[in-house]
mmCIF file of C-alpha atoms in Angstrom:
data_model
loop_
_atom_site.group_PDB
_atom_site.id
_atom_site.type_symbol
_atom_site.label_atom_id
_atom_site.label_comp_id
_atom_site.label_asym_id
_atom_site.label_seq_id
_atom_site.Cartn_x
_atom_site.Cartn_y
_atom_site.Cartn_z
ATOM 1 C CA MET A 27 125.728 123.318 78.596
ATOM 2 C CA ALA A 28 122.656 124.285 76.578
ATOM 3 C CA VAL A 29 121.492 121.990 73.792
ATOM 4 C CA LYS A 30 122.462 123.364 70.389
ATOM 5 C CA LYS A 31 119.666 124.499 68.092
ATOM 6 C CA THR A 32 119.608 123.170 64.548
ATOM 7 C CA VAL A 33 119.122 125.679 61.726
ATOM 8 C CA LEU A 34 118.072 124.347 58.323
ATOM 9 C CA ILE A 35 119.022 126.683 55.443
ATOM 10 C CA VAL A 36 117.248 126.004 52.149
ATOM 11 C CA ASP A 37 118.585 128.218 49.333
ATOM 12 C CA ASP A 38 119.791 127.510 45.811
ATOM 13 C CA ASP A 39 122.384 130.303 45.856
ATOM 14 C CA PRO A 40 125.553 128.420 46.855
ATOM 15 C CA ASP A 41 127.410 131.569 47.921
ATOM 16 C CA LEU A 42 124.638 132.772 50.201
ATOM 17 C CA ARG A 43 123.913 129.274 51.520
ATOM 18 C CA GLU A 44 127.558 128.640 52.390
ATOM 19 C CA ALA A 45 128.013 132.118 53.874
ATOM 20 C CA LEU A 46 125.005 131.731 56.153
ATOM 21 C CA ALA A 47 126.066 128.211 57.148
ATOM 22 C CA GLU A 48 129.523 129.520 58.032
ATOM 23 C CA GLN A 49 128.175 132.463 60.030
ATOM 24 C CA PHE A 50 125.734 130.315 62.013
ATOM 25 C CA GLY A 51 128.577 127.844 62.505
ATOM 26 C CA PHE A 52 130.574 130.534 64.262
ATOM 27 C CA GLU A 53 127.756 130.830 66.828
ATOM 28 C CA ASP A 54 128.341 128.161 69.473
ATOM 29 C CA GLU A 55 124.613 127.708 70.061
ATOM 30 C CA PHE A 56 123.808 126.426 66.555
ATOM 31 C CA GLU A 57 124.274 123.404 64.350
ATOM 32 C CA VAL A 58 123.576 123.836 60.649
ATOM 33 C CA MET A 59 121.962 121.745 57.913
ATOM 34 C CA THR A 60 121.621 122.913 54.304
ATOM 35 C CA ALA A 61 119.693 122.047 51.158
ATOM 36 C CA ASP A 62 119.819 123.586 47.677
ATOM 37 C CA ALA A 63 116.184 122.956 46.720
ATOM 38 C CA ALA A 64 112.732 122.744 48.287
ATOM 39 C CA LYS A 65 112.146 118.999 48.087
ATOM 40 C CA PRO A 66 115.329 117.819 49.841
ATOM 41 C CA GLY A 67 114.841 120.624 52.369
ATOM 42 C CA MET A 68 111.287 119.449 53.066
ATOM 43 C CA GLU A 69 112.525 115.885 53.554
ATOM 44 C CA MET A 70 115.042 117.122 56.133
ATOM 45 C CA ALA A 71 112.397 119.223 57.893
ATOM 46 C CA ARG A 72 110.061 116.243 58.153
ATOM 47 C CA GLY A 73 112.667 113.644 59.052
ATOM 48 C CA GLU A 74 115.255 115.432 61.181
ATOM 49 C CA ARG A 75 115.271 117.348 64.434
ATOM 50 C CA VAL A 76 115.175 120.972 63.200
ATOM 51 C CA ASP A 77 114.576 124.041 65.394
ATOM 52 C CA VAL A 78 114.223 126.776 62.761
ATOM 53 C CA ILE A 79 114.014 126.793 58.952
ATOM 54 C CA ILE A 80 115.375 129.569 56.741
ATOM 55 C CA LEU A 81 113.612 129.056 53.411
ATOM 56 C CA ASP A 82 114.232 130.936 50.166
ATOM 57 C CA VAL A 83 111.184 131.816 48.085
ATOM 58 C CA GLY A 84 112.875 131.493 44.701
ATOM 59 C CA LEU A 85 113.857 127.829 44.656
ATOM 60 C CA PRO A 86 114.413 125.881 41.410
ATOM 61 C CA ASP A 87 111.928 123.064 42.044
ATOM 62 C CA MET A 88 109.148 124.821 43.963
ATOM 63 C CA ASP A 89 108.116 128.231 45.211
ATOM 64 C CA GLY A 90 109.312 128.483 48.809
ATOM 65 C CA ARG A 91 105.866 129.690 49.902
ATOM 66 C CA ASP A 92 104.285 126.549 48.473
ATOM 67 C CA ALA A 93 106.933 124.473 50.258
ATOM 68 C CA CYS A 94 106.126 126.288 53.491
ATOM 69 C CA ALA A 95 102.391 125.610 53.076
ATOM 70 C CA ALA A 96 103.097 121.925 52.356
ATOM 71 C CA LEU A 97 105.189 121.641 55.527
ATOM 72 C CA ARG A 98 102.364 123.143 57.568
ATOM 73 C CA GLU A 99 99.920 120.691 55.994
ATOM 74 C CA ALA A 100 102.313 117.916 57.052
ATOM 75 C CA ASP A 101 102.076 119.202 60.671
ATOM 76 C CA VAL A 102 105.609 120.598 60.748
ATOM 77 C CA VAL A 103 105.397 123.326 63.414
ATOM 78 C CA THR A 104 109.037 124.430 63.276
ATOM 79 C CA PRO A 105 109.401 128.216 62.871
ATOM 80 C CA ILE A 106 109.976 129.200 59.232
ATOM 81 C CA ILE A 107 111.635 132.425 58.065
ATOM 82 C CA LEU A 108 111.181 133.156 54.360
ATOM 83 C CA LEU A 109 113.868 134.924 52.322
ATOM 84 C CA THR A 110 112.876 136.738 49.137
ATOM 85 C CA ALA A 111 114.350 139.059 46.540
ATOM 86 C CA GLN A 112 111.016 140.934 46.488
ATOM 87 C CA SER A 113 109.844 143.317 49.175
ATOM 88 C CA GLY A 114 106.312 144.334 48.185
ATOM 89 C CA ASP A 115 103.391 144.123 50.606
ATOM 90 C CA GLU A 116 101.552 141.596 48.404
ATOM 91 C CA ASP A 117 104.575 139.290 48.414
ATOM 92 C CA HIS A 118 104.906 139.687 52.184
ATOM 93 C CA VAL A 119 101.222 138.866 52.781
ATOM 94 C CA ARG A 120 101.382 135.818 50.523
ATOM 95 C CA GLY A 121 104.413 134.562 52.437
ATOM 96 C CA LEU A 122 102.699 134.918 55.799
ATOM 97 C CA ARG A 123 99.533 133.260 54.493
ATOM 98 C CA SER A 124 101.622 130.238 53.514
ATOM 99 C CA GLY A 125 102.313 129.660 57.220
ATOM 100 C CA ALA A 126 105.645 131.427 57.555
ATOM 101 C CA ASP A 127 106.488 132.964 60.908
ATOM 102 C CA ASP A 128 108.664 135.766 59.547
ATOM 103 C CA PHE A 129 109.784 137.325 56.286
ATOM 104 C CA LEU A 130 113.076 138.950 55.307
ATOM 105 C CA ALA A 131 113.911 140.682 52.015
ATOM 106 C CA LYS A 132 117.281 140.240 50.326
ATOM 107 C CA PRO A 133 119.981 141.442 50.577
ATOM 108 C CA ILE A 134 119.929 140.367 54.201
ATOM 109 C CA SER A 135 121.987 141.403 57.184
ATOM 110 C CA PHE A 136 123.199 138.407 59.169
ATOM 111 C CA ALA A 137 122.822 140.367 62.422
ATOM 112 C CA VAL A 138 119.142 141.017 61.600
ATOM 113 C CA LEU A 139 118.574 137.403 60.548
ATOM 114 C CA LEU A 140 120.222 136.131 63.734
ATOM 115 C CA GLU A 141 117.951 138.327 65.848
ATOM 116 C CA ARG A 142 114.890 137.072 63.928
ATOM 117 C CA VAL A 143 116.013 133.488 64.554
ATOM 118 C CA HIS A 144 116.417 134.147 68.275
ATOM 119 C CA ASN A 145 112.964 135.782 68.404
ATOM 120 C CA GLN A 146 111.314 132.830 66.653
ATOM 121 C CA LEU A 147 113.039 130.301 68.907
ATOM 122 C CA ARG A 148 111.863 132.182 72.018
ATOM 123 C CA ARG A 149 108.314 132.467 70.732
ATOM 124 C CA HIS A 150 108.162 128.813 69.713
ATOM 125 C CA GLU A 151 109.440 127.547 73.066
ATOM 126 C CA GLN A 152 106.651 129.448 74.790
ATOM 127 C CA SER A 153 103.942 128.412 72.337
ATOM 128 C CA GLU A 154 101.422 125.596 72.497
ATOM 129 C CA ASP A 155 103.178 123.976 69.510
ATOM 130 C CA ALA A 156 106.576 123.745 71.198
ATOM 131 C CA GLU A 157 108.679 120.617 70.652
ATOM 132 C CA LEU A 158 111.679 120.710 72.982
ATOM 133 C CA ALA A 159 114.722 118.438 73.212
ATOM 134 C CA VAL A 160 115.039 117.144 76.780
ATOM 135 C CA GLY A 161 117.852 114.620 77.051
ATOM 136 C CA PRO A 162 116.969 111.694 74.770
ATOM 137 C CA TYR A 163 113.326 112.788 74.606
ATOM 138 C CA LEU A 164 111.194 115.062 72.461
ATOM 139 C CA PHE A 165 109.095 117.060 74.915
ATOM 140 C CA ARG A 166 105.663 118.322 73.842
ATOM 141 C CA PRO A 167 104.358 120.403 76.749
ATOM 142 C CA ALA A 168 100.955 121.119 75.193
ATOM 143 C CA MET A 169 100.302 117.379 74.923
ATOM 144 C CA LYS A 170 101.881 116.574 78.321
ATOM 145 C CA LEU A 171 104.036 114.075 76.478
ATOM 146 C CA LEU A 172 107.616 112.857 76.127
ATOM 147 C CA ILE A 173 108.539 110.835 73.052
ATOM 148 C CA ALA A 174 111.410 108.388 73.477
ATOM 149 C CA GLU A 175 113.403 106.339 70.981
ATOM 150 C CA GLY A 176 111.230 104.104 68.873
ATOM 151 C CA ASP A 177 108.317 106.558 69.177
ATOM 152 C CA ARG A 178 107.592 105.326 72.706
ATOM 153 C CA LYS A 179 105.301 107.793 74.449
ATOM 154 C CA ILE A 180 105.564 108.790 78.114
ATOM 155 C CA ARG A 181 102.497 110.523 79.522
ATOM 156 C CA LEU A 182 103.040 113.264 82.065
ATOM 157 C CA THR A 183 100.733 114.888 84.594
ATOM 158 C CA GLU A 184 100.123 118.628 84.427
ATOM 159 C CA LYS A 185 102.461 119.262 87.366
ATOM 160 C CA GLU A 186 105.201 117.032 85.906
ATOM 161 C CA THR A 187 104.877 118.902 82.612
ATOM 162 C CA ASN A 188 105.138 122.288 84.308
ATOM 163 C CA ILE A 189 108.163 121.223 86.372
ATOM 164 C CA LEU A 190 109.993 120.049 83.230
ATOM 165 C CA LYS A 191 108.965 123.140 81.260
ATOM 166 C CA TYR A 192 110.164 125.556 83.945
ATOM 167 C CA LEU A 193 113.485 123.741 84.395
ATOM 168 C CA TYR A 194 113.970 123.631 80.618
ATOM 169 C CA ARG A 195 113.467 127.392 80.326
ATOM 170 C CA ALA A 196 116.076 127.894 83.045
ATOM 171 C CA GLY A 197 118.641 126.657 80.496
ATOM 172 C CA GLY A 198 120.405 124.241 82.830
ATOM 173 C CA GLU A 199 120.612 126.674 85.734
ATOM 174 C CA PRO A 200 119.540 125.367 89.177
ATOM 175 C CA ILE A 201 116.118 126.415 90.444
ATOM 176 C CA SER A 202 115.301 126.466 94.156
ATOM 177 C CA ARG A 203 112.492 124.349 95.553
ATOM 178 C CA GLU A 204 110.710 127.505 96.705
ATOM 179 C CA GLU A 205 110.794 129.029 93.217
ATOM 180 C CA LEU A 206 109.495 125.834 91.622
ATOM 181 C CA LEU A 207 106.675 125.671 94.147
ATOM 182 C CA ASP A 208 105.732 129.260 93.440
ATOM 183 C CA LYS A 209 105.875 128.865 89.659
ATOM 184 C CA VAL A 210 104.224 125.430 89.393
ATOM 185 C CA TRP A 211 101.703 125.550 92.231
ATOM 186 C CA GLY A 212 101.280 129.320 92.546
ATOM 187 C CA TYR A 213 101.694 131.671 95.454
ATOM 188 C CA HIS A 214 98.308 130.809 96.971
ATOM 189 C CA ARG A 215 99.106 127.143 97.376
ATOM 190 C CA GLU A 216 98.748 124.423 99.919
ATOM 191 C CA ALA A 217 101.666 122.440 98.506
ATOM 192 C CA ASN A 218 104.984 122.210 100.342
ATOM 193 C CA THR A 219 108.493 120.978 99.542
ATOM 194 C CA HIS A 220 107.445 117.404 100.301
ATOM 195 C CA THR A 221 104.768 117.696 97.573
ATOM 196 C CA LEU A 222 107.403 118.890 95.098
ATOM 197 C CA GLU A 223 109.843 116.129 96.057
ATOM 198 C CA THR A 224 107.087 113.540 95.541
ATOM 199 C CA HIS A 225 106.401 114.863 92.033
ATOM 200 C CA VAL A 226 110.099 114.933 91.190
ATOM 201 C CA TYR A 227 110.438 111.342 92.429
ATOM 202 C CA ARG A 228 107.549 110.206 90.206
ATOM 203 C CA LEU A 229 108.935 112.140 87.245
ATOM 204 C CA ARG A 230 112.313 110.470 87.656
ATOM 205 C CA GLN A 231 110.613 107.082 87.650
ATOM 206 C CA LYS A 232 109.347 107.919 84.184
ATOM 207 C CA ILE A 233 112.395 109.539 82.594
ATOM 208 C CA GLU A 234 115.528 108.191 84.273
ATOM 209 C CA PRO A 235 116.946 104.765 83.281
ATOM 210 C CA ASP A 236 118.086 104.426 86.908
ATOM 211 C CA PRO A 237 115.996 106.795 89.074
ATOM 212 C CA SER A 238 118.352 106.295 92.037
ATOM 213 C CA LYS A 239 121.212 107.766 89.942
ATOM 214 C CA ALA A 240 119.561 110.669 88.148
ATOM 215 C CA ARG A 241 121.382 111.955 85.070
ATOM 216 C CA LEU A 242 118.712 114.240 83.605
ATOM 217 C CA LEU A 243 116.713 115.782 86.453
ATOM 218 C CA LEU A 244 119.449 116.575 88.939
ATOM 219 C CA THR A 245 119.291 117.598 92.600
ATOM 220 C CA GLU A 246 121.221 120.746 93.441
ATOM 221 C CA ALA A 247 121.753 122.391 96.828
ATOM 222 C CA GLY A 248 118.293 123.686 97.690
ATOM 223 C CA GLY A 249 116.701 122.757 94.390
ATOM 224 C CA TYR A 250 116.854 121.052 91.006
ATOM 225 C CA ARG A 251 118.214 121.550 87.504
ATOM 226 C CA LEU A 252 117.830 119.912 84.115
ATOM 227 C CA GLN A 253 120.938 118.512 82.451
ATOM 228 C CA MET A 254 120.866 120.233 79.074
ATOM 229 C CA GLY A 255 123.866 118.842 77.238
#
């Protein structure tokens, strides 16, 4: 089962906020958090595990674009989609300059918003800024790093990082040893299945509480898969 993505909706319109929360709630892949103003929304974005932020521009305590810029200054890399009642080019440009990833004018179509959310999640997972939930860890592929409870850091090698990243993107589906070798080492490689098994063994030593009874990086017939839920 894939890990659910958390959507944070920050909007002071209670009807719209509740409607969006309800609609995202109907989608099995999402969990929803809400805030009715910029400051509590920013606190959630900084302190909670959030995968995408839907941020209204016209908030009572702060312009949503200023809130977006402040989050970027605080090193929050989560994708942000701005919602606005205005649709002019100048407003659009100002929103993007604040660090937003996308921009949607009201009234909004939930189908369009959902597609924008999916697009931003896909782009973020493939970006250098990606922060991915892998079991109990926060996985930062660009830094070759896993962060465990208590902010404990686990350093990974490049190959360990690429193995985890490829298995994560498979969404819990098993991947054959041959495919992993091709994707991680490349077609023109000298590595063999023993090389892969050695790297998997070392990776399990780092991430499994009991490496002899793997619960996260699992062996499947002919390959491996990542336990996603």
